[in-house]
């Protein structure tokens, strides 16, 4: 195993410049390793690119792209997770074009979104692989684009002119939002934004002073996957180990094996993935793991639940997993990705908050064992950025312990939304009412939170907030109550939302049932009764409707989160069969 410390990162302006630097200074050091699992019992087939080899592939593909389009043109990445995705992304940047990280047409349930994004971005070129070439050509049959298979471009095309010199303020790529609360919009991320955010993330997780290995299965079209598995290691000259998300979903132990196989690992996953590992990894699989060298496990869910951390640590602590490796974090595409993070080596910060006080916008302490307490994890301090909690209506800066909208300012904040001038002005050009908050424009995140003991505590999303009789209710709190109320409710596959009614807002829950049972085998009246009773007792809410649907029915965003907005739309359109009806 290569334990040598990489040299200090130079002051490059773009990711391709970093690639060129490492290729010249550490040509034989491993840059990216891609782990394929061709069979169910496969323990992984590794393919590795050194920095020299990566540089050759990037320059060859950049030269090929330059034949198809001019600098500034959009290049859509419709590649499977693998080396072609990384080289295609970096080649687009090296050629002075604007990358659009996407996915092949075969990704289940996302064809409509893919078509919408392609129409919005209007790329001149699509990059894919030989394996996906036919389906991509079929999908793009009526789209005026040229399709290039990255793995069909020979090394001989490498051109020493690349990478082109690019200004830090030039747009590097369009990061389309996941669409959890609105239609996807392309955030313009500049070269300066992504380099700044990569450095912020490296600093937050201790990777700026110590060598680490980045291990990830998150999709590279998602902001966290792209920055953690590509931008950060390229900026620091670190090795990145990447596997396909589907391989993780089929056997989550594959991710844990990679964590165990590399030195000082930094990795990331959402809440559901940690709980999935706890439930799906067998005792025999667990016994073979050695996790002593895990440096940081990032959880970027909103909000992060301490219970998820506790369950994962209880399941894998005996394998040597350091209890201080858990790093609850907060970020969003509009800020490239990383905003705030708990630091590795520090104990998890836990906050038990009074649910009734939260409903009025106050974060007041409660006893952790109080059934009406909301348990949340602190997401640390901002990483090289400024953060304020602001009243979303008056724009007044709020004090510690008051709940408001999270506003962010920093060199990682994107320049705006692609072709959406008014939305860009409203979201990226906010100004607090109090000039003392600091000069310049601020990013309105649309997320709610507070600051307690110098820790950011994320409480929910502004657009998802359920307001009944003047009281605020966070949908994720209701969802947590519902999934604990009956064993047949599938965890993290349900949505709570409100719909208009004759007497005010009506609260609805749409939940998938567990895969271990059939709908016909569930006592639906008992399930609905248990759910209604639990929500009534804990939240003081009467559910107007409880809908139980088959696994895979509740829609998710491209990043894997449940889309409450789309679930609400489908419910109002009558797409779901009612399992419980309002009395």
XYZ file of C-alpha atoms in Angstrom:
583
model
C 0.000 0.000 0.000
C 1.285 3.475 -0.888
C 1.648 5.415 2.378
C 3.891 8.194 1.100
C 2.707 11.681 1.895
C 1.741 13.558 -1.282
C 3.543 16.847 -1.861
C 1.890 20.111 -1.005
C -0.801 21.169 -3.457
C 0.217 24.047 -5.745
C -1.908 27.195 -6.225
C -3.655 25.988 -9.385
C -6.827 27.684 -10.607
C -8.601 24.701 -12.173
C -8.926 20.965 -11.625
C -7.236 20.064 -14.961
C -4.246 22.185 -13.940
C -3.984 20.098 -10.768
C -4.118 16.891 -12.823
C -1.292 18.171 -15.029
C 0.748 19.133 -11.953
C 0.434 15.721 -10.293
C 1.183 13.976 -13.601
C 4.454 15.894 -13.832
C 5.498 15.634 -10.178
C 4.103 12.241 -9.049
C 3.376 10.433 -12.352
C 3.292 6.884 -10.982
C 1.234 7.591 -7.873
C -2.236 6.072 -7.971
C -4.949 8.640 -8.663
C -8.242 6.764 -9.149
C -9.187 3.155 -8.531
C -12.536 1.934 -9.841
C -13.970 -1.199 -8.262
C -16.382 -3.247 -10.370
C -18.481 -6.145 -9.081
C -19.340 -8.205 -12.190
C -20.982 -11.052 -10.245
C -23.068 -11.283 -7.052
C -20.252 -13.010 -5.180
C -17.507 -10.787 -6.611
C -15.260 -9.107 -4.062
C -14.309 -6.479 -6.604
C -12.240 -6.079 -9.766
C -9.926 -3.070 -9.447
C -8.918 -0.775 -12.319
C -6.417 1.959 -11.468
C -5.325 5.160 -13.205
C -2.031 6.759 -12.196
C -1.738 10.520 -12.427
C 0.266 10.164 -15.655
C -2.363 7.894 -17.188
C -5.203 10.147 -16.045
C -3.508 13.157 -17.612
C -3.105 11.347 -20.954
C -6.760 10.309 -21.012
C -7.965 13.792 -20.057
C -5.869 15.503 -22.737
C -6.846 12.973 -25.408
C -10.544 13.365 -24.733
C -10.232 17.166 -24.418
C -8.684 17.286 -27.885
C -11.527 15.154 -29.219
C -14.156 17.410 -27.644
C -12.474 20.476 -29.142
C -13.212 19.030 -32.578
C -16.919 18.945 -31.816
C -17.590 22.247 -30.040
C -16.148 25.614 -29.090
C -14.997 26.669 -25.606
C -18.012 27.552 -23.458
C -20.242 24.882 -25.007
C -22.008 22.453 -22.671
C -20.845 18.830 -22.515
C -23.348 16.417 -20.945
C -21.929 13.352 -19.169
C -24.190 10.347 -19.724
C -21.660 7.790 -18.498
C -21.985 4.943 -16.046
C -19.990 5.326 -12.826
C -16.404 4.585 -13.836
C -13.144 5.967 -15.257
C -14.840 7.483 -18.315
C -17.011 9.623 -16.053
C -13.988 11.133 -14.330
C -11.969 11.620 -17.517
C -15.005 13.003 -19.359
C -15.707 15.554 -16.632
C -12.095 16.704 -16.382
C -11.673 16.725 -20.181
C -14.654 19.043 -20.625
C -13.071 21.449 -18.149
C -9.644 21.088 -19.793
C -11.152 21.968 -23.177
C -12.661 25.155 -21.761
C -16.212 23.783 -21.970
C -18.964 23.528 -19.375
C -19.559 20.018 -18.032
C -23.075 18.862 -17.147
C -22.823 15.831 -14.811
C -25.750 13.498 -15.546
C -26.332 9.740 -15.922
C -27.185 7.195 -18.635
C -30.816 6.940 -19.801
C -31.186 3.534 -18.159
C -31.260 4.889 -14.597
C -34.691 3.695 -13.379
C -37.300 6.372 -12.795
C -35.257 9.340 -14.017
C -35.838 9.444 -17.784
C -38.189 12.443 -17.596
C -35.749 14.403 -15.453
C -32.875 13.565 -17.798
C -34.861 14.754 -20.822
C -35.784 17.966 -18.983
C -32.209 18.710 -17.975
C -30.905 18.071 -21.503
C -33.510 20.452 -22.877
C -32.534 23.092 -20.315
C -28.756 22.751 -20.649
C -28.792 22.387 -24.465
C -25.431 20.603 -24.683
C -23.454 20.533 -27.917
C -21.794 17.212 -27.064
C -22.735 14.154 -25.034
C -19.966 11.964 -23.577
C -20.745 8.334 -22.864
C -19.104 4.896 -23.135
C -19.193 2.104 -25.675
C -21.414 0.112 -23.336
C -24.035 2.866 -23.198
C -23.547 4.268 -26.708
C -26.597 2.698 -28.316
C -29.082 3.635 -25.584
C -27.669 7.175 -25.440
C -28.000 7.617 -29.189
C -31.569 6.328 -29.043
C -32.416 8.664 -26.155
C -30.846 11.655 -27.912
C -32.335 10.826 -31.303
C -34.298 14.084 -31.446
C -31.730 16.204 -29.583
C -29.237 18.172 -31.732
C -26.070 16.824 -30.071
C -22.973 14.911 -31.107
C -22.208 11.772 -29.103
C -18.640 10.787 -28.182
C -17.717 7.465 -26.571
C -14.857 8.319 -24.195
C -13.302 4.855 -24.270
C -13.082 4.919 -28.079
C -10.764 7.950 -28.095
C -7.140 6.727 -28.484
C -4.286 7.970 -26.298
C -2.595 9.304 -29.417
C -5.123 12.159 -29.465
C -3.538 13.683 -26.336
C -2.562 17.249 -27.157
C 0.014 19.224 -25.170
C -2.057 22.382 -25.585
C -4.436 21.179 -22.899
C -5.560 22.123 -20.376
C -6.589 25.533 -21.684
C -5.953 28.420 -19.319
C -9.235 29.299 -17.625
C -10.187 32.158 -15.362
C -11.381 31.270 -11.865
C -14.653 33.108 -12.545
C -15.437 31.053 -15.662
C -18.218 28.484 -15.319
C -16.768 24.975 -15.006
C -19.964 22.930 -14.798
C -23.696 23.017 -14.217
C -24.710 21.125 -11.084
C -28.397 20.390 -11.434
C -30.263 20.388 -8.146
C -31.895 17.161 -7.068
C -35.401 18.563 -7.374
C -36.534 17.627 -3.855
C -38.540 20.845 -3.511
C -38.757 22.213 -7.062
C -37.976 21.461 -10.694
C -34.237 20.833 -11.221
C -32.198 23.951 -11.905
C -28.606 24.128 -13.102
C -26.293 25.874 -10.630
C -23.358 27.542 -12.381
C -20.253 26.374 -10.516
C -17.100 28.249 -11.497
C -13.563 26.869 -11.511
C -12.876 29.020 -8.456
C -15.958 27.680 -6.661
C -15.056 24.013 -6.998
C -11.378 24.464 -6.098
C -12.350 26.561 -3.062
C -14.938 24.033 -1.896
C -12.560 21.119 -2.373
C -10.036 22.879 -0.159
C -12.722 23.703 2.413
C -13.792 20.055 2.575
C -10.200 18.836 2.841
C -9.597 21.234 5.715
C -12.821 20.317 7.506
C -12.055 16.598 7.473
C -8.367 16.905 8.325
C -7.155 15.928 4.860
C -5.207 19.129 4.264
C -2.472 18.151 6.736
C -2.639 14.328 6.671
C -2.815 11.974 3.679
C -6.173 10.224 3.338
C -7.910 7.921 0.883
C -11.277 9.064 -0.458
C -13.650 6.105 -0.761
C -17.096 6.563 -2.233
C -20.114 4.991 -3.878
C -22.197 8.162 -4.146
C -23.140 8.907 -7.770
C -20.730 11.257 -9.508
C -23.622 13.261 -10.966
C -24.503 14.287 -7.402
C -22.725 17.262 -5.815
C -21.306 15.384 -2.824
C -20.093 12.460 -4.929
C -18.432 14.761 -7.461
C -16.603 16.931 -4.920
C -15.594 14.210 -2.464
C -14.583 11.561 -5.028
C -13.167 13.788 -7.794
C -12.527 17.446 -6.940
C -11.047 17.009 -3.453
C -8.593 14.213 -4.332
C -7.532 15.998 -7.528
C -6.881 19.187 -5.577
C -4.748 17.430 -2.942
C -3.213 14.680 -5.068
C -4.928 11.929 -3.055
C -6.102 8.506 -4.160
C -9.820 8.101 -4.755
C -11.523 4.696 -4.698
C -14.919 4.623 -6.424
C -17.592 1.946 -6.743
C -21.023 1.956 -8.377
C -24.046 2.915 -6.237
C -25.883 -0.189 -7.470
C -23.069 -2.386 -6.136
C -23.555 -0.830 -2.708
C -27.322 -1.287 -2.801
C -26.968 -4.956 -3.787
C -24.428 -5.682 -1.040
C -23.628 -2.820 1.356
C -20.741 -4.798 2.864
C -18.790 -4.003 -0.307
C -18.501 -0.378 0.808
C -17.352 -1.402 4.279
C -14.721 -3.717 2.805
C -13.254 -0.798 0.882
C -13.240 1.282 4.069
C -11.256 -1.500 5.731
C -8.815 -1.972 2.854
C -7.311 1.529 2.636
C -5.370 3.848 4.952
C -7.033 6.812 6.673
C -10.313 6.657 4.803
C -12.713 9.555 4.333
C -16.140 8.584 3.003
C -19.720 9.859 2.912
C -23.248 8.481 2.863
C -26.776 9.634 3.756
C -28.753 8.472 6.802
C -30.437 5.575 5.028
C -27.117 4.024 3.965
C -25.817 3.768 7.519
C -29.068 2.194 8.706
C -29.043 -0.096 5.664
C -25.595 -1.397 6.589
C -26.770 -2.123 10.123
C -29.735 -4.169 8.903
C -28.185 -5.907 5.881
C -24.590 -6.775 6.803
C -24.470 -10.268 8.289
C -22.541 -11.311 11.390
C -20.128 -13.311 9.235
C -19.498 -10.332 6.956
C -19.071 -8.027 9.939
C -16.501 -10.323 11.550
C -14.088 -9.959 8.611
C -13.977 -6.143 8.784
C -11.221 -4.066 10.369
C -12.266 -0.425 10.515
C -9.617 1.070 12.815
C -8.202 3.286 10.062
C -11.438 5.080 9.161
C -10.689 8.795 9.607
C -14.059 10.392 8.808
C -17.563 9.193 7.972
C -19.580 12.072 6.585
C -23.361 12.174 6.942
C -24.898 14.938 4.856
C -28.568 14.171 5.457
C -30.924 16.934 6.550
C -31.211 16.705 9.452
C -28.711 14.176 10.811
C -30.214 11.905 13.471
C -27.986 10.874 16.406
C -29.815 7.541 16.469
C -28.427 6.664 13.042
C -24.883 7.310 14.258
C -25.493 5.311 17.433
C -26.864 2.290 15.581
C -23.957 2.246 13.125
C -21.368 2.621 15.872
C -23.016 -0.124 17.953
C -23.008 -2.448 14.927
C -19.391 -1.865 13.878
C -17.598 -0.548 16.952
C -16.271 -4.035 17.704
C -14.543 -3.922 14.303
C -12.478 -0.994 15.548
C -14.539 1.856 14.072
C -13.423 4.993 15.951
C -16.414 6.548 17.737
C -15.136 10.046 16.907
C -15.012 9.396 13.143
C -18.658 10.427 12.582
C -18.946 13.851 10.945
C -22.490 15.207 10.528
C -22.326 17.812 7.770
C -24.472 20.305 5.927
C -24.323 21.479 2.342
C -26.218 22.115 -0.875
C -25.590 22.345 -4.616
C -25.840 26.129 -4.635
C -22.722 26.243 -2.414
C -20.937 23.640 -4.636
C -21.694 21.239 -1.775
C -19.908 21.612 1.590
C -20.898 24.381 4.000
C -20.516 23.155 7.564
C -19.079 20.016 9.138
C -18.350 18.397 12.467
C -14.642 17.671 12.691
C -13.233 14.142 12.990
C -11.657 13.390 16.341
C -14.376 15.246 18.241
C -17.349 13.623 20.005
C -20.760 13.828 18.376
C -22.652 16.927 19.519
C -26.217 16.018 20.462
C -29.138 18.345 21.008
C -32.489 17.403 22.543
C -34.923 20.188 21.660
C -38.465 20.878 22.787
C -40.814 20.087 19.901
C -43.426 22.665 20.948
C -40.802 25.397 21.164
C -39.421 24.446 17.737
C -42.913 24.913 16.347
C -42.697 28.550 17.442
C -39.173 29.089 16.128
C -37.226 28.593 19.364
C -34.594 25.908 20.010
C -35.067 25.223 23.718
C -33.475 22.248 25.494
C -35.503 19.229 26.532
C -34.738 16.013 28.361
C -33.367 13.439 25.883
C -35.779 10.827 27.247
C -38.819 13.077 26.804
C -41.018 11.454 24.106
C -41.805 14.922 22.758
C -38.126 15.844 22.364
C -36.554 16.219 18.939
C -33.056 14.708 18.840
C -30.636 16.296 16.377
C -26.892 16.222 15.742
C -24.744 19.312 15.427
C -23.164 19.888 12.012
C -20.142 21.736 13.321
C -18.913 25.102 12.157
C -18.699 26.545 8.647
C -15.731 25.415 6.555
C -14.074 28.622 5.320
C -17.412 30.401 4.940
C -19.703 32.818 6.761
C -23.095 31.664 7.990
C -26.078 33.514 9.432
C -29.516 32.466 10.675
C -32.046 34.915 9.210
C -35.789 35.458 9.517
C -36.982 34.477 6.014
C -39.676 37.182 6.000
C -38.115 40.209 7.713
C -34.500 39.323 6.782
C -33.484 40.122 10.350
C -30.412 38.268 11.614
C -31.458 36.013 14.485
C -29.675 35.256 17.727
C -28.358 31.919 18.929
C -31.192 29.517 19.699
C -33.644 31.130 17.274
C -34.724 29.097 14.242
C -34.587 30.720 10.838
C -33.320 30.306 7.297
C -29.648 29.419 6.841
C -27.808 32.046 4.784
C -24.277 31.433 3.470
C -21.494 33.558 2.008
C -18.148 32.300 0.691
C -15.918 31.675 -2.341
C -17.661 28.342 -2.970
C -21.133 29.828 -3.543
C -22.157 29.405 -7.188
C -22.706 32.328 -9.507
C -26.423 31.611 -9.988
C -28.891 29.418 -11.851
C -28.389 28.738 -15.540
C -30.776 30.911 -17.595
C -32.809 31.893 -14.484
C -31.959 35.524 -13.838
C -34.808 36.319 -11.448
C -34.353 33.141 -9.393
C -30.620 33.808 -9.257
C -31.151 37.333 -7.981
C -33.593 36.146 -5.310
C -31.559 33.148 -4.088
C -27.930 34.240 -4.611
C -28.305 37.998 -4.092
C -29.956 38.207 -0.665
C -29.151 41.052 1.696
C -29.877 40.897 5.441
C -31.853 43.783 6.927
C -29.032 44.363 9.415
C -25.926 45.788 7.676
C -23.827 44.498 10.588
C -24.301 40.978 9.180
C -21.596 41.802 6.663
C -21.301 43.300 3.164
C -22.016 41.558 -0.096
C -24.673 39.188 -1.352
C -25.729 36.085 0.573
C -27.082 32.713 -0.539
C -30.562 31.864 0.738
C -30.413 28.104 1.221
C -34.115 27.449 1.784
C -33.117 25.332 4.789
C -34.072 26.006 8.389
C -31.709 25.793 11.313
C -30.208 27.418 14.348
C -26.837 27.841 16.023
C -26.327 26.260 19.432
C -22.993 26.243 21.245
C -21.303 27.335 17.990
C -22.777 24.336 16.187
C -25.074 24.560 13.178
C -28.195 22.490 13.846
C -30.321 21.883 10.750
C -34.020 21.463 11.509
C -35.662 21.076 8.096
C -36.521 22.664 4.759
C -38.491 25.880 4.516
C -40.618 24.715 1.573
C -41.437 21.389 3.245
C -42.630 22.988 6.476
C -46.157 21.924 7.446
C -48.190 24.705 9.049
C -51.438 23.722 10.776
C -53.399 26.153 12.938
C -50.439 28.514 12.997
C -48.000 25.873 14.287
C -44.942 24.647 12.411
C -44.304 20.929 11.986
C -41.245 19.429 10.347
C -42.168 16.596 7.974
C -39.097 14.538 8.828
C -40.203 14.497 12.496
C -43.631 13.194 11.516
C -42.011 10.630 9.209
C -39.752 9.417 12.033
C -42.797 8.923 14.250
C -44.682 7.065 11.524
C -41.889 4.620 10.722
C -41.477 3.803 14.426
C -45.207 3.271 14.912
C -45.533 -0.024 13.035
C -42.943 -2.581 11.783
C -44.602 -2.864 8.368
C -43.674 0.750 7.493
C -40.491 0.829 5.418
C -37.851 3.092 6.953
C -36.857 6.248 5.067
C -39.335 5.517 2.267
C -42.250 7.731 3.259
C -43.343 11.330 2.873
C -45.415 13.618 5.089
C -46.901 16.762 3.567
C -49.929 19.017 3.674
C -52.650 19.639 1.096
C -55.354 22.311 1.104
C -58.699 21.415 2.660
C -62.036 23.123 3.248
C -61.140 23.795 6.894
C -57.411 24.498 6.381
C -54.322 22.407 5.737
C -54.734 18.616 5.837
C -51.744 16.455 6.719
C -51.142 13.328 4.631
C -48.616 10.495 4.906
C -47.700 8.247 1.977
C -45.559 5.312 3.117
C -44.104 2.245 1.460
C -44.568 -1.036 3.265
C -41.543 -3.174 4.139
C -40.142 -5.496 1.491
C -40.414 -8.407 3.912
C -44.206 -8.509 3.678
C -46.984 -8.310 1.099
C -49.661 -5.637 1.222
C -52.326 -8.346 1.487
C -50.628 -9.696 4.607
C -50.772 -6.394 6.483
C -53.593 -5.541 8.886
C -54.134 -2.092 7.356
C -56.677 -0.833 9.927
C -54.220 -1.723 12.707
C -51.318 -0.044 10.889
C -53.293 3.116 10.150
C -54.575 3.206 13.720
C -51.076 2.860 15.151
C -49.751 5.608 12.870
C -52.618 7.993 13.634
C -52.283 7.399 17.362
C -48.516 7.928 17.413
C -48.680 11.153 15.378
C -51.539 12.474 17.490
C -49.747 11.730 20.755
C -46.354 13.059 19.756
C -47.225 15.961 17.461
C -50.803 16.898 18.385
C -51.783 16.385 14.741
C -54.693 14.559 13.184
C -53.664 12.824 9.954
C -56.228 13.331 7.229
C -54.984 10.356 5.217
C -52.510 7.496 5.537
C -51.622 5.773 2.272
C -49.642 2.528 2.199
C -48.031 1.744 -1.149
C -45.694 -0.982 -2.497
C -41.891 -0.648 -2.231
C -40.426 1.638 -4.877
C -43.605 3.700 -5.218
C -42.645 6.831 -3.271
C -40.614 8.954 -5.728
C -37.059 9.952 -4.966
C -34.746 12.629 -6.279
C -31.622 11.903 -8.313
C -29.632 11.984 -5.061
C -31.824 9.310 -3.450
C -33.850 11.523 -1.131
C -37.628 11.161 -0.948
C -39.255 13.883 -3.056
C -42.068 15.243 -0.918
C -43.049 17.708 -3.639
C -43.526 15.002 -6.260
C -45.260 12.706 -3.765
C -47.692 15.518 -2.955
C -48.304 16.139 -6.667
C -49.002 12.459 -7.336
C -51.303 12.266 -4.338
C -53.376 15.263 -5.450
C -53.584 13.742 -8.938
C -55.074 10.578 -7.430
C -52.142 8.367 -8.355
C -52.165 6.481 -5.042
C -54.737 4.043 -3.849
C -56.041 5.168 -0.461
C -55.257 2.787 2.374
C -56.703 5.090 5.012
C -59.384 7.717 4.467
C -60.076 10.819 6.537
C -63.061 10.416 8.781
